[in-house]
Coordinates of C-alpha atoms and ligand atoms in Angstrom, one line a residue:
X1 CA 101.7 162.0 -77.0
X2 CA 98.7 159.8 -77.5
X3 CA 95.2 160.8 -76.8
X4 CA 93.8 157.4 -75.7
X5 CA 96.7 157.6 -72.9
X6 CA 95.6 161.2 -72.2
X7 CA 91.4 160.2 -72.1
X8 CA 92.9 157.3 -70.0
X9 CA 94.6 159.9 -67.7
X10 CA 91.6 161.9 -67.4
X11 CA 89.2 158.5 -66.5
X12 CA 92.1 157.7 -63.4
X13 CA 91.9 161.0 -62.0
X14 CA 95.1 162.2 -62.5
X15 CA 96.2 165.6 -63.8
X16 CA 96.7 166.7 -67.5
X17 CA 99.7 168.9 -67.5
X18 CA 100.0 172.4 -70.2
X19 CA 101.6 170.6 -73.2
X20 CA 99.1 167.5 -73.0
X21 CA 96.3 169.9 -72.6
X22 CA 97.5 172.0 -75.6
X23 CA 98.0 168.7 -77.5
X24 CA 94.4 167.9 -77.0
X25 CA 92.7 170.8 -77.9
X26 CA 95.5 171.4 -80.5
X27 CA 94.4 168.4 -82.2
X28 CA 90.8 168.6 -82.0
X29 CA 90.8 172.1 -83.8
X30 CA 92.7 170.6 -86.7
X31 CA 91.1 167.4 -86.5
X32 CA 93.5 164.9 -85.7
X33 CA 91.4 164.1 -82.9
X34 CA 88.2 163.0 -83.3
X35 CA 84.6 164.2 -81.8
X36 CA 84.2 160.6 -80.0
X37 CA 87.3 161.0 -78.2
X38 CA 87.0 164.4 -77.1
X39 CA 83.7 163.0 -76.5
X40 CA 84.9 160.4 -74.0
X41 CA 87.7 162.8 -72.2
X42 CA 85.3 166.1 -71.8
X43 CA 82.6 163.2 -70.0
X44 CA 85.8 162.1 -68.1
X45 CA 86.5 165.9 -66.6
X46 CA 82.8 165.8 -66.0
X47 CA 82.8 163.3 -63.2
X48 CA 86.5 163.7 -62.2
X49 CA 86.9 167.4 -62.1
X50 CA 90.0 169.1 -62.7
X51 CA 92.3 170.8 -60.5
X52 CA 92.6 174.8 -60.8
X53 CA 96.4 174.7 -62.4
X54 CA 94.2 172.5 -65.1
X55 CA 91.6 174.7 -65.7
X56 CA 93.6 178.7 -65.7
X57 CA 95.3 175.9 -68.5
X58 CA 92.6 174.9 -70.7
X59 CA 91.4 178.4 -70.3
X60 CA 94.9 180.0 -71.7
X61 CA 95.0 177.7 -74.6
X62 CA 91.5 178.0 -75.6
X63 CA 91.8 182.0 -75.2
X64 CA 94.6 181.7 -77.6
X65 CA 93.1 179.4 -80.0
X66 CA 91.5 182.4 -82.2
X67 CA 91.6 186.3 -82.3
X68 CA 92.1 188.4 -79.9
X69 CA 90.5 191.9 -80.1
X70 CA 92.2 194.3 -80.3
X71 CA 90.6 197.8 -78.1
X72 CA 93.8 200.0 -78.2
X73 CA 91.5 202.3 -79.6
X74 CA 89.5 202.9 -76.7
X75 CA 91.1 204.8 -74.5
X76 CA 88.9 205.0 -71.4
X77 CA 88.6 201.6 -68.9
X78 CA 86.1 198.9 -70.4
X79 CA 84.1 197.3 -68.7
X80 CA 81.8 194.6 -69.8
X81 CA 79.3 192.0 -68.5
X82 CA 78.3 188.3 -68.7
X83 CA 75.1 186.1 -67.4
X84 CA 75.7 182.7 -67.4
X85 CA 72.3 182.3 -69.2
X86 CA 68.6 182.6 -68.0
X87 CA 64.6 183.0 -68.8
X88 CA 63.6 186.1 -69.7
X89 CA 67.2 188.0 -69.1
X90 CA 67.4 191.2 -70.5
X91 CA 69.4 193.0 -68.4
X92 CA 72.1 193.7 -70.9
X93 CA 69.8 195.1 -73.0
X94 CA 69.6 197.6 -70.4
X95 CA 72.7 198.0 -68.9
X96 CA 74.9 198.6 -71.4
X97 CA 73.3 202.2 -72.2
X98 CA 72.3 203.1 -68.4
X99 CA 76.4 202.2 -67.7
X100 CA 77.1 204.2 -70.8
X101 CA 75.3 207.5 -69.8
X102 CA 76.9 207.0 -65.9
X103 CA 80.1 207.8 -68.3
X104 CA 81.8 204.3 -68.6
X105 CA 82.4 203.0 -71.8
X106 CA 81.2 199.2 -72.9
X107 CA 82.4 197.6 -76.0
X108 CA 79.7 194.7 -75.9
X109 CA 80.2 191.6 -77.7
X110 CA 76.9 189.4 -77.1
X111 CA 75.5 185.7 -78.4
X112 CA 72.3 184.6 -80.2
X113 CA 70.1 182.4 -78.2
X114 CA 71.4 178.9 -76.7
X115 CA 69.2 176.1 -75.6
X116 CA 65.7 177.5 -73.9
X117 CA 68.0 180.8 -72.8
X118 CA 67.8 183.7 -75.0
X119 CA 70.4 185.7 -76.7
X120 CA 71.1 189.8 -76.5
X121 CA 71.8 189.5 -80.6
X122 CA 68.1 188.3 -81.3
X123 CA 66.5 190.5 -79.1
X124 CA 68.3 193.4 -80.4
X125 CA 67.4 192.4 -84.0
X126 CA 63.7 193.0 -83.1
X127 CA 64.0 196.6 -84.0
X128 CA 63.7 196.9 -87.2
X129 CA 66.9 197.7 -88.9
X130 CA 69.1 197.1 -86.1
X131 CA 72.5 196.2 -87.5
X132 CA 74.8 193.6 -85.2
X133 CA 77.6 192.9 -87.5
X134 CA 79.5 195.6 -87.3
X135 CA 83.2 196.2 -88.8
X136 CA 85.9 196.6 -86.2
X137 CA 86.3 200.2 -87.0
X138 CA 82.9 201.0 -86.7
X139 CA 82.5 199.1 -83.2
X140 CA 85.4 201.3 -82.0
X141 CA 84.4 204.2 -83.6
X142 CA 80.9 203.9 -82.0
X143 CA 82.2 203.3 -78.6
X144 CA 84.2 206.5 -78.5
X145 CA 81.3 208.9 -80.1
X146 CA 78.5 207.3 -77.6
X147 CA 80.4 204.9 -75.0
X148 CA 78.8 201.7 -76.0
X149 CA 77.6 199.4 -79.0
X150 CA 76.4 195.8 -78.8
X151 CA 77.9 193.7 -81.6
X152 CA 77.4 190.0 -82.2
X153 CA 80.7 188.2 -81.7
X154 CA 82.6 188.0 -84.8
X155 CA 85.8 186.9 -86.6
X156 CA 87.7 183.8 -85.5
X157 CA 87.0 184.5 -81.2
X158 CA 88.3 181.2 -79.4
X159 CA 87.3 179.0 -82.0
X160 CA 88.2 175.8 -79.7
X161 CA 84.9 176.6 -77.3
X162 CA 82.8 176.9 -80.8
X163 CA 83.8 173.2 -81.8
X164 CA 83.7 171.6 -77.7
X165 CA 80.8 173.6 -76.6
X166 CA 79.3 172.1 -80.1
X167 CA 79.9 169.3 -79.1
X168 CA 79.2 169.6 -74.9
X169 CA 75.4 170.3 -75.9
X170 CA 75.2 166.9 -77.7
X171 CA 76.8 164.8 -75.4
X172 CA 75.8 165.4 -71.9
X173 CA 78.5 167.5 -71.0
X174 CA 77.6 171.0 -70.7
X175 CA 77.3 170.7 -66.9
X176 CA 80.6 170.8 -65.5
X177 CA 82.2 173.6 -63.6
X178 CA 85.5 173.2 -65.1
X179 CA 84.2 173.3 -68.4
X180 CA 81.9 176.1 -67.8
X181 CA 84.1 178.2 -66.0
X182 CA 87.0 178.2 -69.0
X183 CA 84.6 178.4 -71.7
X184 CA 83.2 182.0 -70.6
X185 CA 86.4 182.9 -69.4
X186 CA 88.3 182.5 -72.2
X187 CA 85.8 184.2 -74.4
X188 CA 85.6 187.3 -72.3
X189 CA 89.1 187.4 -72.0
X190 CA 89.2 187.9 -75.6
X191 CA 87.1 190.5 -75.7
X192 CA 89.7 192.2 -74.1
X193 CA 88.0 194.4 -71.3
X194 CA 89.9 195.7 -68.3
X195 CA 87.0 195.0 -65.9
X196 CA 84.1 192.0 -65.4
X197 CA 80.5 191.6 -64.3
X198 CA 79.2 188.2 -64.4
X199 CA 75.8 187.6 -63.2
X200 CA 75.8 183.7 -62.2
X201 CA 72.4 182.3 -62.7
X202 CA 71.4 180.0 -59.7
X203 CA 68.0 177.7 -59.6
X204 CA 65.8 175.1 -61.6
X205 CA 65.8 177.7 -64.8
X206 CA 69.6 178.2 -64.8
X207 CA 72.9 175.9 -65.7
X208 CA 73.5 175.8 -61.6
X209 CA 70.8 174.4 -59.7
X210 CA 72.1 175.0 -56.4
X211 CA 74.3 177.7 -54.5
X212 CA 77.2 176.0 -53.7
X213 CA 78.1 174.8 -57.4
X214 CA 77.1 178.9 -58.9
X215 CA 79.3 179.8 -55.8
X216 CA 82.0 177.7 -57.2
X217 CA 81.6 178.4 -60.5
X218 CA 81.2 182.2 -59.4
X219 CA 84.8 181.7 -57.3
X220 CA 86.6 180.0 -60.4
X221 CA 85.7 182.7 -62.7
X222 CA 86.5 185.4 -60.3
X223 CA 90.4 184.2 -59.7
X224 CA 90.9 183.0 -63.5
X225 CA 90.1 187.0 -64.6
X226 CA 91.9 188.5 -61.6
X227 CA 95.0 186.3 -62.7
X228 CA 94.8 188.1 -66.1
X229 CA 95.1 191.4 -64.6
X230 CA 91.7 191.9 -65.0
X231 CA 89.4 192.8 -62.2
X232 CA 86.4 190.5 -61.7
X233 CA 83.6 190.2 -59.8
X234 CA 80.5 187.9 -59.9
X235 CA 76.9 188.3 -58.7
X236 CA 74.9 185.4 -57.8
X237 CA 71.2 185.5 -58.4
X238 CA 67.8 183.7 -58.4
X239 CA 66.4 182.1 -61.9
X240 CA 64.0 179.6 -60.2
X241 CA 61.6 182.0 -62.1
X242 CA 61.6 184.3 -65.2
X243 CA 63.5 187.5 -64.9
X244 CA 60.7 190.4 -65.2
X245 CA 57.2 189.3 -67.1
X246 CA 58.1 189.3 -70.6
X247 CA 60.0 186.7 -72.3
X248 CA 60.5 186.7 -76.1
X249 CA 62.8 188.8 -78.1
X250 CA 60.6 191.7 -79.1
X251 CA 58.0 191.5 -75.7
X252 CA 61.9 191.5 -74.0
X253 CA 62.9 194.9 -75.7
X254 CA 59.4 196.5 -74.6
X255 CA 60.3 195.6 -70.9
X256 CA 63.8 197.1 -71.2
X257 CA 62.3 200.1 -72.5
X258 CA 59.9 200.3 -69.8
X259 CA 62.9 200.0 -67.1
X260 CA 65.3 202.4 -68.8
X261 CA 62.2 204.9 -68.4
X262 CA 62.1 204.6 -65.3
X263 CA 59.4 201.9 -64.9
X264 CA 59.4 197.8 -64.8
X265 CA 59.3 195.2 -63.0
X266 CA 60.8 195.1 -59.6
X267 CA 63.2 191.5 -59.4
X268 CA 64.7 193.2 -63.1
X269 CA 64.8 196.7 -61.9
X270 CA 66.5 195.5 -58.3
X271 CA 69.2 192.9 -60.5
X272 CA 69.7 195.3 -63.0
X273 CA 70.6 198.9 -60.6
X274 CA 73.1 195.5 -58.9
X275 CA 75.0 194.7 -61.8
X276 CA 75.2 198.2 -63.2
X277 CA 76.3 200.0 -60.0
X278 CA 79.4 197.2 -59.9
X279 CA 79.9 197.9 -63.7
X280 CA 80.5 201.7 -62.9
X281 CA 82.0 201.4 -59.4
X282 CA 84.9 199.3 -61.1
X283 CA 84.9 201.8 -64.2
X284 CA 85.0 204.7 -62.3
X285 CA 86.9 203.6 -59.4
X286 CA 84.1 205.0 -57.0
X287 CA 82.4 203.2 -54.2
X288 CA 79.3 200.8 -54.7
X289 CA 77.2 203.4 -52.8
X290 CA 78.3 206.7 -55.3
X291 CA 77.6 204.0 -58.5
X292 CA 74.3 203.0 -57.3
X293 CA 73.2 206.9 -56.6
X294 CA 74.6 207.4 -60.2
X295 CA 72.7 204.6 -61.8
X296 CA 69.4 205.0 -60.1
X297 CA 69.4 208.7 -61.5
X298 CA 70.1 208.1 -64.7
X299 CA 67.3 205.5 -64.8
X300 CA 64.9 208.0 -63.5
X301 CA 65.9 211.6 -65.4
X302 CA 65.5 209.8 -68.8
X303 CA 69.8 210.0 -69.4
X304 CA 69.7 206.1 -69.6
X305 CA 66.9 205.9 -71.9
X306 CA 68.3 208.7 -74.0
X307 CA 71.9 206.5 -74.4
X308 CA 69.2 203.8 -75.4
X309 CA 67.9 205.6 -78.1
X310 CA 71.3 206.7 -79.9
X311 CA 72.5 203.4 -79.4
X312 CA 69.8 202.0 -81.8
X313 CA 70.0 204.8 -83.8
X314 CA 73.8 204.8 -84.0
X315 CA 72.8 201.0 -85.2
X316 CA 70.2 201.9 -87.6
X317 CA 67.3 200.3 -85.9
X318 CA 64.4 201.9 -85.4
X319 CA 62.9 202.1 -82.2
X320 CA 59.3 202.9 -83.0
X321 CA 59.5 199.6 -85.3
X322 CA 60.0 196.3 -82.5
X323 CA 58.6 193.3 -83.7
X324 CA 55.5 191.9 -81.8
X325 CA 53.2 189.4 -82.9
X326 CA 49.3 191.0 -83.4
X327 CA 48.2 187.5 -82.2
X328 CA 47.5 187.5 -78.5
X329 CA 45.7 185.1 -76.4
X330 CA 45.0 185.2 -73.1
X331 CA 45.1 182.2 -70.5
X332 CA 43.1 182.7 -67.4
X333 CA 44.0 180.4 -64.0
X334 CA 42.3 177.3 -63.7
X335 CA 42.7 178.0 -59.5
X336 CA 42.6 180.1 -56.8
X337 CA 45.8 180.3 -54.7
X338 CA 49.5 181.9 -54.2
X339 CA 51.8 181.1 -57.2
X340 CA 54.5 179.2 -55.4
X341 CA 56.7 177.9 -58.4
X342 CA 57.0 179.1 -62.1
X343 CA 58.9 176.7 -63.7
X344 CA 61.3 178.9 -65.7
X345 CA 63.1 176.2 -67.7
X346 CA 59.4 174.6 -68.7
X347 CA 58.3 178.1 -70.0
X348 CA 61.7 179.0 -71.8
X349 CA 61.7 176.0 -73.6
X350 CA 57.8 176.9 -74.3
X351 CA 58.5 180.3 -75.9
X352 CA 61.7 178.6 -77.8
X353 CA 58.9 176.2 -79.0
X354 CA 56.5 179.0 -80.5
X355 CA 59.6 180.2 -82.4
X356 CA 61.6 182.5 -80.2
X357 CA 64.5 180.5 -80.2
X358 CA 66.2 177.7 -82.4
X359 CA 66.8 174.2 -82.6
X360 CA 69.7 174.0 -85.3
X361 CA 71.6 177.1 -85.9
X362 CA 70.1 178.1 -89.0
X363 CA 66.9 178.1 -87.9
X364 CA 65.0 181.6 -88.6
X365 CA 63.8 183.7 -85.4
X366 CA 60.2 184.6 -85.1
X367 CA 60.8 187.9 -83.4
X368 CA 57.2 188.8 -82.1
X369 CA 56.2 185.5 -80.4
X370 CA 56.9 185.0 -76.9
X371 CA 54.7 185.3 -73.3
X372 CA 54.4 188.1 -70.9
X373 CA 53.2 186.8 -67.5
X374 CA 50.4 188.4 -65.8
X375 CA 52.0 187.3 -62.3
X376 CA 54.9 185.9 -60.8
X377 CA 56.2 183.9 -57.7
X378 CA 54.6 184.7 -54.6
X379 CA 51.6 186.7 -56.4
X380 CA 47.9 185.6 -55.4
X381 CA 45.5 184.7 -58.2
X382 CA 41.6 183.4 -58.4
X383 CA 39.9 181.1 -60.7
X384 CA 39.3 182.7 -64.2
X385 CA 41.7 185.8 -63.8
X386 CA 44.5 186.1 -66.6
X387 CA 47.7 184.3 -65.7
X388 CA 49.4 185.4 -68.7
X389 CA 49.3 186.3 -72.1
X390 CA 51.1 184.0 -75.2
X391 CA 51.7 186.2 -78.4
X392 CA 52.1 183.7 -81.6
X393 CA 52.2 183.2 -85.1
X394 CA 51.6 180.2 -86.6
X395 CA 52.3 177.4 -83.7
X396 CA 49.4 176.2 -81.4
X397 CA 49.0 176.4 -77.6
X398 CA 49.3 173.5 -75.2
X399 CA 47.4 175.3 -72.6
X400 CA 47.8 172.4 -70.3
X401 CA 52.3 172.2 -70.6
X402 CA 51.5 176.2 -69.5
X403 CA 49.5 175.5 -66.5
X404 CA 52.3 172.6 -65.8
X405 CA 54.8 175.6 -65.4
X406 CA 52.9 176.9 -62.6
X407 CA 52.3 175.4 -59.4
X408 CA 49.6 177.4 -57.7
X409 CA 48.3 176.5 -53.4
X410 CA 47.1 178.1 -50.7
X411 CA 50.2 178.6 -48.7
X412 CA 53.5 180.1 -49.8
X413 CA 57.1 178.4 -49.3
X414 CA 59.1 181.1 -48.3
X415 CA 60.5 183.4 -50.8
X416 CA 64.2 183.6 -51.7
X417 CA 66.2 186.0 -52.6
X418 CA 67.2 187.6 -56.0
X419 CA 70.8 188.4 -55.0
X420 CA 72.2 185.7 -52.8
X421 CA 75.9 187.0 -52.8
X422 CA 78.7 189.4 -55.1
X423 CA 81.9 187.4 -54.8
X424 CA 85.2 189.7 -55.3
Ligands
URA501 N1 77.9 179.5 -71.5 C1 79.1 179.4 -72.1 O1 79.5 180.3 -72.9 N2 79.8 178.3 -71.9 C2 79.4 177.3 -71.1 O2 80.1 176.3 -71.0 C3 78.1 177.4 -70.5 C4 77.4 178.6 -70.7

């Protein structure tokens, strides 16, 4: 085979078969094909698509590119989770232990920040102490004792999606549904769950900017777990604005903390009691309904927030210890109006800017920085009255890229929905 024949195959849409595809990706792991042709072929699927056979293809080989892990060892259903990546997204964060204490277990493997999204893995290491690289053993040992522990991803998991998607974010190629769809697949196949949650970002702040490419994407990821054996379901909802007020690693933990009590904002508290009820409906094989009555409970007679707290502890972080920067300063409207658009891209790149996030992969978090909004879409506001708050370090304000985030008039555009479908 010869990989300038196979790019050429790609660029005249016609279809790579198993063994091509295997030769490809193969040979880019061991690097007898080189970034610049990979380069060219992965820009060649992104304008000529690839058919489904292709894609539950790719996905198999890059699945079995690495380690698999092993959760023999857990003997109850697992279920686990995945959002395709948005502003101000903690709902893991809060999930994981409210699903725990409804009495399904979640093994969690989660990622570090990417682009102007955050990652579960930083804003868990905002409690002081909290420990994400756990052994195997422990991992397992802690899911049995307390039903659920949040590691980052370790070991040698699909290394083929480490090396394209490395390579996707520097050459224009990160938006493709084919591309998207077998590079979370095969990653959460390998964490080796019996049952999925993904949460498919849709809007200006999210990968998919409109509703029929997330309800592809959503449809795709759906039928490439299901042909696994593994039951998957996908919600699609709204990031045309940040999720909840706070965004910024520690400010993000304080939110989860206030839902998990009981409290918080409504568009998290509505997305979150969504996800979770499907998490335990599939876990417990009960209906939506008898999940959601579970879940809401536990968020309001403390059980969630209890699972919360012997999670970190389990962890060694220490709750009463989250890392928040001391300097705050507030930034009052310039106008009087109804906040029609927050621009959640513009802000999340912001708060990546003052340090939250990173721009090569060793660059060192700055857990206490980040903004908590003082309103959101569809709020009213006057002249002078605090539109949010920015906690920093060291890094200066550009009041006027803030105010560009926000577009503030007299009338409302109608508002859309936070859950726009579930696809099964
Ligand atoms: N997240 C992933 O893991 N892969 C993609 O391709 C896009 C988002």
């Amino acid at each position: 085979m010869n990989i300038v024949e196979l790019i050429n195959k790609k660029r005249t849409k016609k279809i790579l078969t198993k063994d091509e595809l295997s030769f490809i990706i193969n040979g880019y792991l061991n690097d007898e094909i080189k970034d610049y042709q990979i380069s060219a072929l992965l820009m060649a699927i992104c304008l000529n698509g690839m058919t489904d056979e292709e894609i539950y293809d790719l996905t198999n080989i890059m699945l079995h590119s690495g380690d698999i892990i092993d959760l023999s060892g857990i003997n109850k259903v697992k279920v686990d989770k995945h959002s395709t990546g948005g502003v101000g997204d903690k709902t893991t964060l809060i999930i994981a232990p409210l699903v725990a204490s409804c009495g399904v277990v979640v093994p969690k493997m989660s990622g570090r920040s990417l682009g102007h999204t955050g990652g579960t893995i930083d804003k868990l290491e905002s409690i002081k102490g909290f420990k994400t690289n756990l052994s195997r053993e422990t991992f397992i040992k802690q899911v049995n004792d307390i039903g659920v522990s949040i590691i980052s991803q370790t070991g040698n998991l699909v290394p083929a999606d480490k090396k394209i998607y490395a390579l996707r974010d520097v050459t224009g190629t990160v938006e493709s549904i084919p591309l998207i769809a077998s590079s979370i697949m095969s990653k959460k196949l390998a964490c080796s769950a019996d049952k999925i949650v993904l949460d498919v970002k849709v809007g200006q702040g999210a990968l998919m900017k409109n509703l029929d490419d997330a309800s592809k994407l959503g449809e795709l990821m759906v039928k490439i777990g299901n042909n696994y054996g593994v039951e998957t379901i996908a919600i699609l909802s709204n990031m045309d604005q940040p999720l909840g007020y706070a965004i910024g690693n520690g400010l993000e933990v304080l939110e989860s903390i206030d839902v998990l009590k009981g409290n918080g904002p409504s568009d998290l508290v509505e997305l979150v009691i969504e996800l979770a009820s499907h998490m335990v409906s599939l876990g417990k094989k009960i209906t939506f309904e008898e999940a959601k009555l579970e879940v809401q409970t536990n968020l309001n007679n403390g059980l969630a927030y209890q699972k919360f707290e012997e999670l970190v502890n389990y962890q060694h972080g220490d709750i009463n210890n989250i890392s928040i920067s001391s300097k705050v300063v507030s930034i009052k409207s310039n106008k009087t109006g109804f906040i029609n658009k927050i621009d959640a891209l513009k802000l999340g790149e912001i708060v990546r800017q003052l340090g939250a996030g990173r721009y090569h992969k060793d660059d060192v978090i700055d857990y206490g920085v980040g903004i908590l909004l003082n309103r959101k879409v569809g709020d009213y506001i006057l002249d002078g009255e605090e539109l949010l708050k920015v906690y920093i370090s060291n890094s200066d304000i550009q009041v006027q890229e803030i105010f560009d985030c926000f577009e503030i008039i007299e009338s409302l555009d109608p508002l859309k929905p936070l859950i726009y479908k579930v696809i099964k």
